[in-house]
Amino acid sequence: MTQVEAPAWTPMTAEEREAFDRDGYIVVPSVLSESEIEVGRTAILGAYEKAKRDGKLGPTGALHQLSPIAGVPELAFLLDHPKAFRYIWSLLGWNIHVYHSHIDVHPQLHEQQKQWWHWHQDGGRQNREIETDPRPMLSVKLAYWFSDVSETGRGNFTVLPGSHKTNWLPGPPSRGVSWPQPEGATQITANPGDLVVFDRRIWHARSDNYSPITRVGAFFGYTPRWIAIRDEVADLPNRPEWAGLTEVQKQLLGGFGHGDGDHQWGHYPETTPLYGALKERGLLDSSIPALIP
């Protein structure tokens, strides 16, 4: 299992926090090394080939595989990659886990697609049942790129900058209606190894990939442990690869607290691995509510 040589842990900068709060996302270049890109890309394309053999690709030949660590454990190093994970604990604190994750492979489309409406905020029922305006952030997602999306039209992650504080976006009466992109839609460009950090509330979609470059990415969504995990990870502690994970990685995959609601609510910080890691490094910051014990 790939392990990353961790540099000194550092919080996100004030400038990064300001940009994230303003735009709802930031792009961080060159987070992954060349060897890490190769490991991740090889693992994801291996999952794609397996899904292809098993007849589990989508109608356009694309892969959207949930709970990737369960099927592709070689990607576990991405859970707490120090150059990326710093944004997660800076924004969400220590009492967190990964609740939703997926890997995606989108080969070239050879036929023009209808402009279906795929714009959404992450969070599912949170966006219907929480009454505030704007709704709370609740989760942050990391998007790692393993393909060249440095030009538009390559299946780029597409956002409405600043829309994370807008509860509603005007669109079609139903998703089955062809509809134009919203005004201000921006295709994010990135190189292999780059990272996009985004607020789950930002309105986003994926552009179609008409280029000869296969789109390859991995997405990990983090949230407080008092929100249920959507990923299928309950069986991971029974697998041999579990022993090779760090304690923080085990926490992120739901392996701490033994189903104890009080532990998930954060009542036992001293036995929560990420709390200990941050405390050891002097990174518990009383000016940030989520980093207060």
PDB file of C-alpha atoms in Angstrom:
ATOM      1  CA  MET A   1       0.000   0.000   0.000  1.00  0.00           C
ATOM      2  CA  THR A   2       1.370   3.420  -0.964  1.00  0.00           C
ATOM      3  CA  GLN A   3       2.518   5.543   1.959  1.00  0.00           C
ATOM      4  CA  VAL A   4       3.340   9.214   1.595  1.00  0.00           C
ATOM      5  CA  GLU A   5       6.382  10.790   3.217  1.00  0.00           C
ATOM      6  CA  ALA A   6       4.649  13.553   5.136  1.00  0.00           C
ATOM      7  CA  PRO A   7       6.075  17.063   5.177  1.00  0.00           C
ATOM      8  CA  ALA A   8       5.429  19.243   8.206  1.00  0.00           C
ATOM      9  CA  TRP A   9       1.687  19.664   8.730  1.00  0.00           C
ATOM     10  CA  THR A  10       0.604  23.233   8.040  1.00  0.00           C
ATOM     11  CA  PRO A  11      -2.864  24.820   8.024  1.00  0.00           C
ATOM     12  CA  MET A  12      -4.296  26.504   4.959  1.00  0.00           C
ATOM     13  CA  THR A  13      -3.234  30.124   4.615  1.00  0.00           C
ATOM     14  CA  ALA A  14      -5.419  33.130   5.316  1.00  0.00           C
ATOM     15  CA  GLU A  15      -5.389  33.937   1.584  1.00  0.00           C
ATOM     16  CA  GLU A  16      -6.562  30.420   0.700  1.00  0.00           C
ATOM     17  CA  ARG A  17      -9.304  30.575   3.318  1.00  0.00           C
ATOM     18  CA  GLU A  18     -10.466  33.941   1.981  1.00  0.00           C
ATOM     19  CA  ALA A  19     -10.595  32.621  -1.607  1.00  0.00           C
ATOM     20  CA  PHE A  20     -12.428  29.476  -0.521  1.00  0.00           C
ATOM     21  CA  ASP A  21     -14.999  31.492   1.406  1.00  0.00           C
ATOM     22  CA  ARG A  22     -15.487  33.880  -1.531  1.00  0.00           C
ATOM     23  CA  ASP A  23     -15.562  31.419  -4.445  1.00  0.00           C
ATOM     24  CA  GLY A  24     -16.532  28.115  -2.817  1.00  0.00           C
ATOM     25  CA  TYR A  25     -13.437  26.345  -4.172  1.00  0.00           C
ATOM     26  CA  ILE A  26      -9.704  26.643  -4.695  1.00  0.00           C
ATOM     27  CA  VAL A  27      -7.341  24.939  -7.138  1.00  0.00           C
ATOM     28  CA  VAL A  28      -4.036  23.733  -5.685  1.00  0.00           C
ATOM     29  CA  PRO A  29      -1.354  22.851  -8.257  1.00  0.00           C
ATOM     30  CA  SER A  30       1.125  19.960  -8.084  1.00  0.00           C
ATOM     31  CA  VAL A  31      -0.211  18.264  -4.960  1.00  0.00           C
ATOM     32  CA  LEU A  32       0.747  14.789  -6.180  1.00  0.00           C
ATOM     33  CA  SER A  33       4.217  13.698  -7.260  1.00  0.00           C
ATOM     34  CA  GLU A  34       4.810  11.960 -10.587  1.00  0.00           C
ATOM     35  CA  SER A  35       5.034   8.583  -8.850  1.00  0.00           C
ATOM     36  CA  GLU A  36       1.793   9.216  -6.949  1.00  0.00           C
ATOM     37  CA  ILE A  37       0.044  10.194 -10.173  1.00  0.00           C
ATOM     38  CA  GLU A  38       1.226   6.949 -11.745  1.00  0.00           C
ATOM     39  CA  VAL A  39       0.083   4.840  -8.771  1.00  0.00           C
ATOM     40  CA  GLY A  40      -3.335   6.485  -8.669  1.00  0.00           C
ATOM     41  CA  ARG A  41      -3.919   6.480 -12.412  1.00  0.00           C
ATOM     42  CA  THR A  42      -2.889   2.838 -12.759  1.00  0.00           C
ATOM     43  CA  ALA A  43      -5.192   1.790  -9.907  1.00  0.00           C
ATOM     44  CA  ILE A  44      -8.191   3.716 -11.249  1.00  0.00           C
ATOM     45  CA  LEU A  45      -7.739   2.496 -14.816  1.00  0.00           C
ATOM     46  CA  GLY A  46      -7.415  -1.026 -13.432  1.00  0.00           C
ATOM     47  CA  ALA A  47     -10.824  -0.600 -11.786  1.00  0.00           C
ATOM     48  CA  TYR A  48     -12.154   0.716 -15.093  1.00  0.00           C
ATOM     49  CA  GLU A  49     -10.924  -2.332 -17.001  1.00  0.00           C
ATOM     50  CA  LYS A  50     -12.458  -4.651 -14.405  1.00  0.00           C
ATOM     51  CA  ALA A  51     -15.805  -2.835 -14.615  1.00  0.00           C
ATOM     52  CA  LYS A  52     -15.596  -3.067 -18.407  1.00  0.00           C
ATOM     53  CA  ARG A  53     -15.042  -6.833 -18.248  1.00  0.00           C
ATOM     54  CA  ASP A  54     -17.924  -7.172 -15.778  1.00  0.00           C
ATOM     55  CA  GLY A  55     -20.295  -5.095 -17.916  1.00  0.00           C
ATOM     56  CA  LYS A  56     -20.650  -2.401 -15.242  1.00  0.00           C
ATOM     57  CA  LEU A  57     -19.782   0.727 -17.230  1.00  0.00           C
ATOM     58  CA  GLY A  58     -22.375   3.412 -17.922  1.00  0.00           C
ATOM     59  CA  PRO A  59     -24.195   3.799 -21.265  1.00  0.00           C
ATOM     60  CA  THR A  60     -21.434   6.053 -22.655  1.00  0.00           C
ATOM     61  CA  GLY A  61     -18.655   3.715 -21.478  1.00  0.00           C
ATOM     62  CA  ALA A  62     -17.858   5.757 -18.364  1.00  0.00           C
ATOM     63  CA  LEU A  63     -17.040   4.565 -14.846  1.00  0.00           C
ATOM     64  CA  HIS A  64     -18.514   6.176 -11.723  1.00  0.00           C
ATOM     65  CA  GLN A  65     -17.524   3.863  -8.865  1.00  0.00           C
ATOM     66  CA  LEU A  66     -18.581   4.662  -5.307  1.00  0.00           C
ATOM     67  CA  SER A  67     -16.653   3.634  -2.160  1.00  0.00           C
ATOM     68  CA  PRO A  68     -13.366   3.265  -4.067  1.00  0.00           C
ATOM     69  CA  ILE A  69     -11.204   2.300  -1.070  1.00  0.00           C
ATOM     70  CA  ALA A  70     -13.307  -0.844  -0.685  1.00  0.00           C
ATOM     71  CA  GLY A  71     -12.461  -1.907  -4.236  1.00  0.00           C
ATOM     72  CA  VAL A  72      -9.201  -0.097  -4.899  1.00  0.00           C
ATOM     73  CA  PRO A  73      -7.270  -0.018  -1.578  1.00  0.00           C
ATOM     74  CA  GLU A  74      -4.171   1.288  -3.375  1.00  0.00           C
ATOM     75  CA  LEU A  75      -5.858   4.712  -3.258  1.00  0.00           C
ATOM     76  CA  ALA A  76      -5.903   4.903   0.547  1.00  0.00           C
ATOM     77  CA  PHE A  77      -2.915   7.260   0.520  1.00  0.00           C
ATOM     78  CA  LEU A  78      -5.204   9.928  -0.914  1.00  0.00           C
ATOM     79  CA  LEU A  79      -7.415   9.955   2.197  1.00  0.00           C
ATOM     80  CA  ASP A  80      -4.930  11.944   4.262  1.00  0.00           C
ATOM     81  CA  HIS A  81      -2.330  13.045   1.740  1.00  0.00           C
ATOM     82  CA  PRO A  82      -0.612  15.825   3.719  1.00  0.00           C
ATOM     83  CA  LYS A  83      -0.598  18.370   0.884  1.00  0.00           C
ATOM     84  CA  ALA A  84      -4.354  17.933   0.431  1.00  0.00           C
ATOM     85  CA  PHE A  85      -5.651  16.886   3.845  1.00  0.00           C
ATOM     86  CA  ARG A  86      -4.440  20.154   5.404  1.00  0.00           C
ATOM     87  CA  TYR A  87      -7.409  21.878   3.779  1.00  0.00           C
ATOM     88  CA  ILE A  88      -9.852  19.410   5.285  1.00  0.00           C
ATOM     89  CA  TRP A  89      -8.811  19.685   8.926  1.00  0.00           C
ATOM     90  CA  SER A  90      -8.287  23.442   8.528  1.00  0.00           C
ATOM     91  CA  LEU A  91     -11.939  23.793   7.482  1.00  0.00           C
ATOM     92  CA  LEU A  92     -13.688  20.942   9.305  1.00  0.00           C
ATOM     93  CA  GLY A  93     -11.500  20.172  12.324  1.00  0.00           C
ATOM     94  CA  TRP A  94     -10.597  16.816  13.849  1.00  0.00           C
ATOM     95  CA  ASN A  95     -13.937  15.030  14.380  1.00  0.00           C
ATOM     96  CA  ILE A  96     -14.398  13.969  10.756  1.00  0.00           C
ATOM     97  CA  HIS A  97     -14.633  11.032   8.397  1.00  0.00           C
ATOM     98  CA  VAL A  98     -15.061  10.393   4.678  1.00  0.00           C
ATOM     99  CA  TYR A  99     -18.770   9.981   4.069  1.00  0.00           C
ATOM    100  CA  HIS A 100     -18.866   9.812   0.273  1.00  0.00           C
ATOM    101  CA  SER A 101     -16.186   9.088  -2.327  1.00  0.00           C
ATOM    102  CA  HIS A 102     -15.913   7.974  -5.927  1.00  0.00           C
ATOM    103  CA  ILE A 103     -13.533   7.445  -8.816  1.00  0.00           C
ATOM    104  CA  ASP A 104     -14.434   8.476 -12.352  1.00  0.00           C
ATOM    105  CA  VAL A 105     -13.208   7.528 -15.802  1.00  0.00           C
ATOM    106  CA  HIS A 106     -14.775   9.226 -18.841  1.00  0.00           C
ATOM    107  CA  PRO A 107     -13.412   8.274 -22.274  1.00  0.00           C
ATOM    108  CA  GLN A 108     -13.945  10.405 -25.366  1.00  0.00           C
ATOM    109  CA  LEU A 109     -17.526  10.909 -26.530  1.00  0.00           C
ATOM    110  CA  HIS A 110     -17.930  10.534 -30.280  1.00  0.00           C
ATOM    111  CA  GLU A 111     -21.508  11.771 -30.536  1.00  0.00           C
ATOM    112  CA  GLN A 112     -22.818  15.169 -29.452  1.00  0.00           C
ATOM    113  CA  GLN A 113     -24.791  14.863 -26.222  1.00  0.00           C
ATOM    114  CA  LYS A 114     -27.981  16.684 -25.345  1.00  0.00           C
ATOM    115  CA  GLN A 115     -27.565  19.430 -22.760  1.00  0.00           C
ATOM    116  CA  TRP A 116     -29.066  17.562 -19.850  1.00  0.00           C
ATOM    117  CA  TRP A 117     -29.224  19.434 -16.542  1.00  0.00           C
ATOM    118  CA  HIS A 118     -26.679  17.894 -14.182  1.00  0.00           C
ATOM    119  CA  TRP A 119     -26.204  20.891 -11.896  1.00  0.00           C
ATOM    120  CA  HIS A 120     -26.430  20.070  -8.207  1.00  0.00           C
ATOM    121  CA  GLN A 121     -25.116  20.636  -4.719  1.00  0.00           C
ATOM    122  CA  ASP A 122     -23.708  17.682  -2.786  1.00  0.00           C
ATOM    123  CA  GLY A 123     -25.527  16.513   0.315  1.00  0.00           C
ATOM    124  CA  GLY A 124     -28.773  15.002  -0.969  1.00  0.00           C
ATOM    125  CA  ARG A 125     -31.594  15.485   1.550  1.00  0.00           C
ATOM    126  CA  GLN A 126     -29.547  18.075   3.445  1.00  0.00           C
ATOM    127  CA  ASN A 127     -30.522  20.481   0.688  1.00  0.00           C
ATOM    128  CA  ARG A 128     -34.235  19.866   1.248  1.00  0.00           C
ATOM    129  CA  GLU A 129     -34.485  19.400   4.987  1.00  0.00           C
ATOM    130  CA  ILE A 130     -32.205  22.114   6.403  1.00  0.00           C
ATOM    131  CA  GLU A 131     -34.115  25.368   6.651  1.00  0.00           C
ATOM    132  CA  THR A 132     -31.413  28.049   6.801  1.00  0.00           C
ATOM    133  CA  ASP A 133     -30.421  30.369   3.956  1.00  0.00           C
ATOM    134  CA  PRO A 134     -27.650  29.819   3.143  1.00  0.00           C
ATOM    135  CA  ARG A 135     -27.455  26.256   4.385  1.00  0.00           C
ATOM    136  CA  PRO A 136     -24.354  25.256   6.392  1.00  0.00           C
ATOM    137  CA  MET A 137     -21.261  23.918   4.654  1.00  0.00           C
ATOM    138  CA  LEU A 138     -21.257  20.548   6.479  1.00  0.00           C
ATOM    139  CA  SER A 139     -18.768  18.889   4.108  1.00  0.00           C
ATOM    140  CA  VAL A 140     -15.784  19.614   1.894  1.00  0.00           C
ATOM    141  CA  LYS A 141     -14.625  17.562  -1.070  1.00  0.00           C
ATOM    142  CA  LEU A 142     -11.191  16.913  -2.556  1.00  0.00           C
ATOM    143  CA  ALA A 143     -10.921  16.242  -6.289  1.00  0.00           C
ATOM    144  CA  TYR A 144      -7.615  14.729  -7.422  1.00  0.00           C
ATOM    145  CA  TRP A 145      -6.788  14.813 -11.131  1.00  0.00           C
ATOM    146  CA  PHE A 146      -4.954  11.982 -12.855  1.00  0.00           C
ATOM    147  CA  SER A 147      -5.510  13.230 -16.411  1.00  0.00           C
ATOM    148  CA  ASP A 148      -4.821  16.427 -18.297  1.00  0.00           C
ATOM    149  CA  VAL A 149      -7.834  18.728 -18.034  1.00  0.00           C
ATOM    150  CA  SER A 150      -5.768  21.847 -18.704  1.00  0.00           C
ATOM    151  CA  GLU A 151      -8.120  22.741 -21.555  1.00  0.00           C
ATOM    152  CA  THR A 152     -11.902  22.952 -21.544  1.00  0.00           C
ATOM    153  CA  GLY A 153     -14.047  20.264 -23.170  1.00  0.00           C
ATOM    154  CA  ARG A 154     -12.232  17.406 -21.456  1.00  0.00           C
ATOM    155  CA  GLY A 155     -14.917  16.485 -18.943  1.00  0.00           C
ATOM    156  CA  ASN A 156     -13.884  19.378 -16.739  1.00  0.00           C
ATOM    157  CA  PHE A 157     -15.309  19.914 -13.274  1.00  0.00           C
ATOM    158  CA  THR A 158     -17.622  22.871 -13.861  1.00  0.00           C
ATOM    159  CA  VAL A 159     -18.802  25.330 -11.208  1.00  0.00           C
ATOM    160  CA  LEU A 160     -20.648  28.558 -10.625  1.00  0.00           C
ATOM    161  CA  PRO A 161     -18.071  30.526  -8.611  1.00  0.00           C
ATOM    162  CA  GLY A 162     -19.542  31.975  -5.445  1.00  0.00           C
ATOM    163  CA  SER A 163     -22.770  29.979  -5.695  1.00  0.00           C
ATOM    164  CA  HIS A 164     -22.124  28.039  -2.462  1.00  0.00           C
ATOM    165  CA  LYS A 165     -24.173  30.578  -0.537  1.00  0.00           C
ATOM    166  CA  THR A 166     -27.146  30.291  -2.894  1.00  0.00           C
ATOM    167  CA  ASN A 167     -29.756  27.697  -1.948  1.00  0.00           C
ATOM    168  CA  TRP A 168     -31.571  27.554  -5.271  1.00  0.00           C
ATOM    169  CA  LEU A 169     -30.556  27.640  -8.939  1.00  0.00           C
ATOM    170  CA  PRO A 170     -33.139  28.205 -11.682  1.00  0.00           C
ATOM    171  CA  GLY A 171     -33.257  25.224 -14.010  1.00  0.00           C
ATOM    172  CA  PRO A 172     -35.578  22.938 -15.965  1.00  0.00           C
ATOM    173  CA  PRO A 173     -38.842  21.543 -14.571  1.00  0.00           C
ATOM    174  CA  SER A 174     -37.193  18.095 -14.480  1.00  0.00           C
ATOM    175  CA  ARG A 175     -33.800  16.538 -15.266  1.00  0.00           C
ATOM    176  CA  GLY A 176     -35.155  14.845 -18.360  1.00  0.00           C
ATOM    177  CA  VAL A 177     -35.445  18.163 -20.185  1.00  0.00           C
ATOM    178  CA  SER A 178     -32.624  19.531 -22.338  1.00  0.00           C
ATOM    179  CA  TRP A 179     -31.536  22.845 -20.825  1.00  0.00           C
ATOM    180  CA  PRO A 180     -28.687  25.351 -21.362  1.00  0.00           C
ATOM    181  CA  GLN A 181     -25.856  25.829 -18.898  1.00  0.00           C
ATOM    182  CA  PRO A 182     -26.425  28.520 -16.251  1.00  0.00           C
ATOM    183  CA  GLU A 183     -24.855  31.898 -16.878  1.00  0.00           C
ATOM    184  CA  GLY A 184     -21.366  32.116 -15.393  1.00  0.00           C
ATOM    185  CA  ALA A 185     -20.623  28.376 -15.603  1.00  0.00           C
ATOM    186  CA  THR A 186     -16.841  27.943 -15.427  1.00  0.00           C
ATOM    187  CA  GLN A 187     -14.917  24.837 -16.503  1.00  0.00           C
ATOM    188  CA  ILE A 188     -11.996  24.387 -14.116  1.00  0.00           C
ATOM    189  CA  THR A 189      -8.735  23.533 -15.841  1.00  0.00           C
ATOM    190  CA  ALA A 190      -6.030  21.498 -14.125  1.00  0.00           C
ATOM    191  CA  ASN A 191      -2.988  19.355 -14.770  1.00  0.00           C
ATOM    192  CA  PRO A 192      -2.410  15.790 -13.568  1.00  0.00           C
ATOM    193  CA  GLY A 193      -1.557  15.939  -9.865  1.00  0.00           C
ATOM    194  CA  ASP A 194      -3.543  19.120  -9.247  1.00  0.00           C
ATOM    195  CA  LEU A 195      -6.247  19.297  -6.598  1.00  0.00           C
ATOM    196  CA  VAL A 196      -9.600  21.060  -6.395  1.00  0.00           C
ATOM    197  CA  VAL A 197     -10.951  21.712  -2.892  1.00  0.00           C
ATOM    198  CA  PHE A 198     -14.623  22.636  -2.877  1.00  0.00           C
ATOM    199  CA  ASP A 199     -17.508  23.411  -0.557  1.00  0.00           C
ATOM    200  CA  ARG A 200     -20.238  20.791  -1.026  1.00  0.00           C
ATOM    201  CA  ARG A 201     -22.778  23.599  -1.507  1.00  0.00           C
ATOM    202  CA  ILE A 202     -21.206  25.011  -4.653  1.00  0.00           C
ATOM    203  CA  TRP A 203     -23.403  24.379  -7.678  1.00  0.00           C
ATOM    204  CA  HIS A 204     -21.418  22.117  -9.970  1.00  0.00           C
ATOM    205  CA  ALA A 205     -21.585  19.644 -12.849  1.00  0.00           C
ATOM    206  CA  ARG A 206     -19.262  17.859 -15.264  1.00  0.00           C
ATOM    207  CA  SER A 207     -18.692  18.960 -18.837  1.00  0.00           C
ATOM    208  CA  ASP A 208     -18.789  16.364 -21.609  1.00  0.00           C
ATOM    209  CA  ASN A 209     -15.468  14.961 -22.768  1.00  0.00           C
ATOM    210  CA  TYR A 210     -15.104  15.235 -26.547  1.00  0.00           C
ATOM    211  CA  SER A 211     -11.306  15.148 -26.421  1.00  0.00           C
ATOM    212  CA  PRO A 212      -9.119  12.096 -27.097  1.00  0.00           C
ATOM    213  CA  ILE A 213      -7.835  12.360 -23.498  1.00  0.00           C
ATOM    214  CA  THR A 214      -9.619  10.037 -21.060  1.00  0.00           C
ATOM    215  CA  ARG A 215     -10.758  11.908 -17.962  1.00  0.00           C
ATOM    216  CA  VAL A 216      -9.529  10.256 -14.728  1.00  0.00           C
ATOM    217  CA  GLY A 217     -10.258  11.590 -11.254  1.00  0.00           C
ATOM    218  CA  ALA A 218     -10.803  10.632  -7.605  1.00  0.00           C
ATOM    219  CA  PHE A 219     -13.147  12.459  -5.233  1.00  0.00           C
ATOM    220  CA  PHE A 220     -13.319  12.282  -1.434  1.00  0.00           C
ATOM    221  CA  GLY A 221     -15.973  14.069   0.626  1.00  0.00           C
ATOM    222  CA  TYR A 222     -15.334  14.765   4.330  1.00  0.00           C
ATOM    223  CA  THR A 223     -17.902  15.635   6.982  1.00  0.00           C
ATOM    224  CA  PRO A 224     -18.317  15.581  10.781  1.00  0.00           C
ATOM    225  CA  ARG A 225     -18.583  12.091  12.256  1.00  0.00           C
ATOM    226  CA  TRP A 226     -22.089  12.855  13.509  1.00  0.00           C
ATOM    227  CA  ILE A 227     -23.251  12.625   9.883  1.00  0.00           C
ATOM    228  CA  ALA A 228     -23.672   9.065   8.593  1.00  0.00           C
ATOM    229  CA  ILE A 229     -21.210   7.513   6.143  1.00  0.00           C
ATOM    230  CA  ARG A 230     -22.698   6.801   2.725  1.00  0.00           C
ATOM    231  CA  ASP A 231     -19.758   4.694   1.503  1.00  0.00           C
ATOM    232  CA  GLU A 232     -19.783   0.900   1.890  1.00  0.00           C
ATOM    233  CA  VAL A 233     -16.848   0.544   4.283  1.00  0.00           C
ATOM    234  CA  ALA A 234     -18.238  -1.489   7.198  1.00  0.00           C
ATOM    235  CA  ASP A 235     -16.314  -4.618   6.193  1.00  0.00           C
ATOM    236  CA  LEU A 236     -12.930  -2.935   5.745  1.00  0.00           C
ATOM    237  CA  PRO A 237     -11.655  -3.743   9.298  1.00  0.00           C
ATOM    238  CA  ASN A 238     -12.004  -7.444   8.449  1.00  0.00           C
ATOM    239  CA  ARG A 239      -9.697  -7.229   5.441  1.00  0.00           C
ATOM    240  CA  PRO A 240      -5.920  -7.829   5.461  1.00  0.00           C
ATOM    241  CA  GLU A 241      -5.107  -4.366   4.066  1.00  0.00           C
ATOM    242  CA  TRP A 242      -6.676  -2.713   7.137  1.00  0.00           C
ATOM    243  CA  ALA A 243      -3.513  -3.417   9.154  1.00  0.00           C
ATOM    244  CA  GLY A 244      -1.506  -1.314   6.693  1.00  0.00           C
ATOM    245  CA  LEU A 245      -3.557   1.841   7.250  1.00  0.00           C
ATOM    246  CA  THR A 246      -2.579   4.652   9.586  1.00  0.00           C
ATOM    247  CA  GLU A 247      -4.747   5.383  12.628  1.00  0.00           C
ATOM    248  CA  VAL A 248      -5.982   8.595  11.000  1.00  0.00           C
ATOM    249  CA  GLN A 249      -6.918   6.707   7.837  1.00  0.00           C
ATOM    250  CA  LYS A 250      -8.857   4.203   9.952  1.00  0.00           C
ATOM    251  CA  GLN A 251     -10.747   7.083  11.558  1.00  0.00           C
ATOM    252  CA  LEU A 252     -11.565   8.530   8.155  1.00  0.00           C
ATOM    253  CA  LEU A 253     -12.966   5.164   7.058  1.00  0.00           C
ATOM    254  CA  GLY A 254     -15.265   4.902  10.078  1.00  0.00           C
ATOM    255  CA  GLY A 255     -13.058   2.566  12.094  1.00  0.00           C
ATOM    256  CA  PHE A 256     -13.065   4.407  15.421  1.00  0.00           C
ATOM    257  CA  GLY A 257     -15.724   4.655  18.094  1.00  0.00           C
ATOM    258  CA  HIS A 258     -17.223   1.181  17.557  1.00  0.00           C
ATOM    259  CA  GLY A 259     -20.607   2.706  16.735  1.00  0.00           C
ATOM    260  CA  ASP A 260     -20.638   4.715  19.983  1.00  0.00           C
ATOM    261  CA  GLY A 261     -22.737   7.796  19.272  1.00  0.00           C
ATOM    262  CA  ASP A 262     -20.966   9.830  21.962  1.00  0.00           C
ATOM    263  CA  HIS A 263     -17.604   9.100  20.336  1.00  0.00           C
ATOM    264  CA  GLN A 264     -18.915  10.166  16.945  1.00  0.00           C
ATOM    265  CA  TRP A 265     -20.303  13.323  18.505  1.00  0.00           C
ATOM    266  CA  GLY A 266     -16.757  14.231  19.550  1.00  0.00           C
ATOM    267  CA  HIS A 267     -17.043  13.649  23.295  1.00  0.00           C
ATOM    268  CA  TYR A 268     -13.771  11.677  23.406  1.00  0.00           C
ATOM    269  CA  PRO A 269     -11.155  13.741  21.557  1.00  0.00           C
ATOM    270  CA  GLU A 270      -8.216  12.115  23.313  1.00  0.00           C
ATOM    271  CA  THR A 271      -9.040   8.764  21.674  1.00  0.00           C
ATOM    272  CA  THR A 272      -9.724  10.281  18.238  1.00  0.00           C
ATOM    273  CA  PRO A 273      -6.580   9.859  16.092  1.00  0.00           C
ATOM    274  CA  LEU A 274      -6.780  13.112  14.136  1.00  0.00           C
ATOM    275  CA  TYR A 275      -7.220  15.101  17.336  1.00  0.00           C
ATOM    276  CA  GLY A 276      -4.057  13.504  18.694  1.00  0.00           C
ATOM    277  CA  ALA A 277      -2.117  14.167  15.485  1.00  0.00           C
ATOM    278  CA  LEU A 278      -3.097  17.854  15.499  1.00  0.00           C
ATOM    279  CA  LYS A 279      -2.483  18.264  19.226  1.00  0.00           C
ATOM    280  CA  GLU A 280       0.978  16.693  18.922  1.00  0.00           C
ATOM    281  CA  ARG A 281       1.853  19.280  16.269  1.00  0.00           C
ATOM    282  CA  GLY A 282       0.373  22.260  18.111  1.00  0.00           C
ATOM    283  CA  LEU A 283      -2.330  22.758  15.470  1.00  0.00           C
ATOM    284  CA  LEU A 284      -5.440  22.939  17.659  1.00  0.00           C
ATOM    285  CA  ASP A 285      -6.488  26.543  17.014  1.00  0.00           C
ATOM    286  CA  SER A 286      -8.976  28.155  19.389  1.00  0.00           C
ATOM    287  CA  SER A 287      -9.795  30.797  16.767  1.00  0.00           C
ATOM    288  CA  ILE A 288     -11.376  28.079  14.576  1.00  0.00           C
ATOM    289  CA  PRO A 289     -14.441  26.466  16.200  1.00  0.00           C
ATOM    290  CA  ALA A 290     -13.889  23.033  14.599  1.00  0.00           C
ATOM    291  CA  LEU A 291     -10.332  22.899  15.973  1.00  0.00           C
ATOM    292  CA  ILE A 292     -11.349  23.563  19.561  1.00  0.00           C
ATOM    293  CA  PRO A 293     -11.290  20.431  21.814  1.00  0.00           C
TER     294      PRO A 293
END
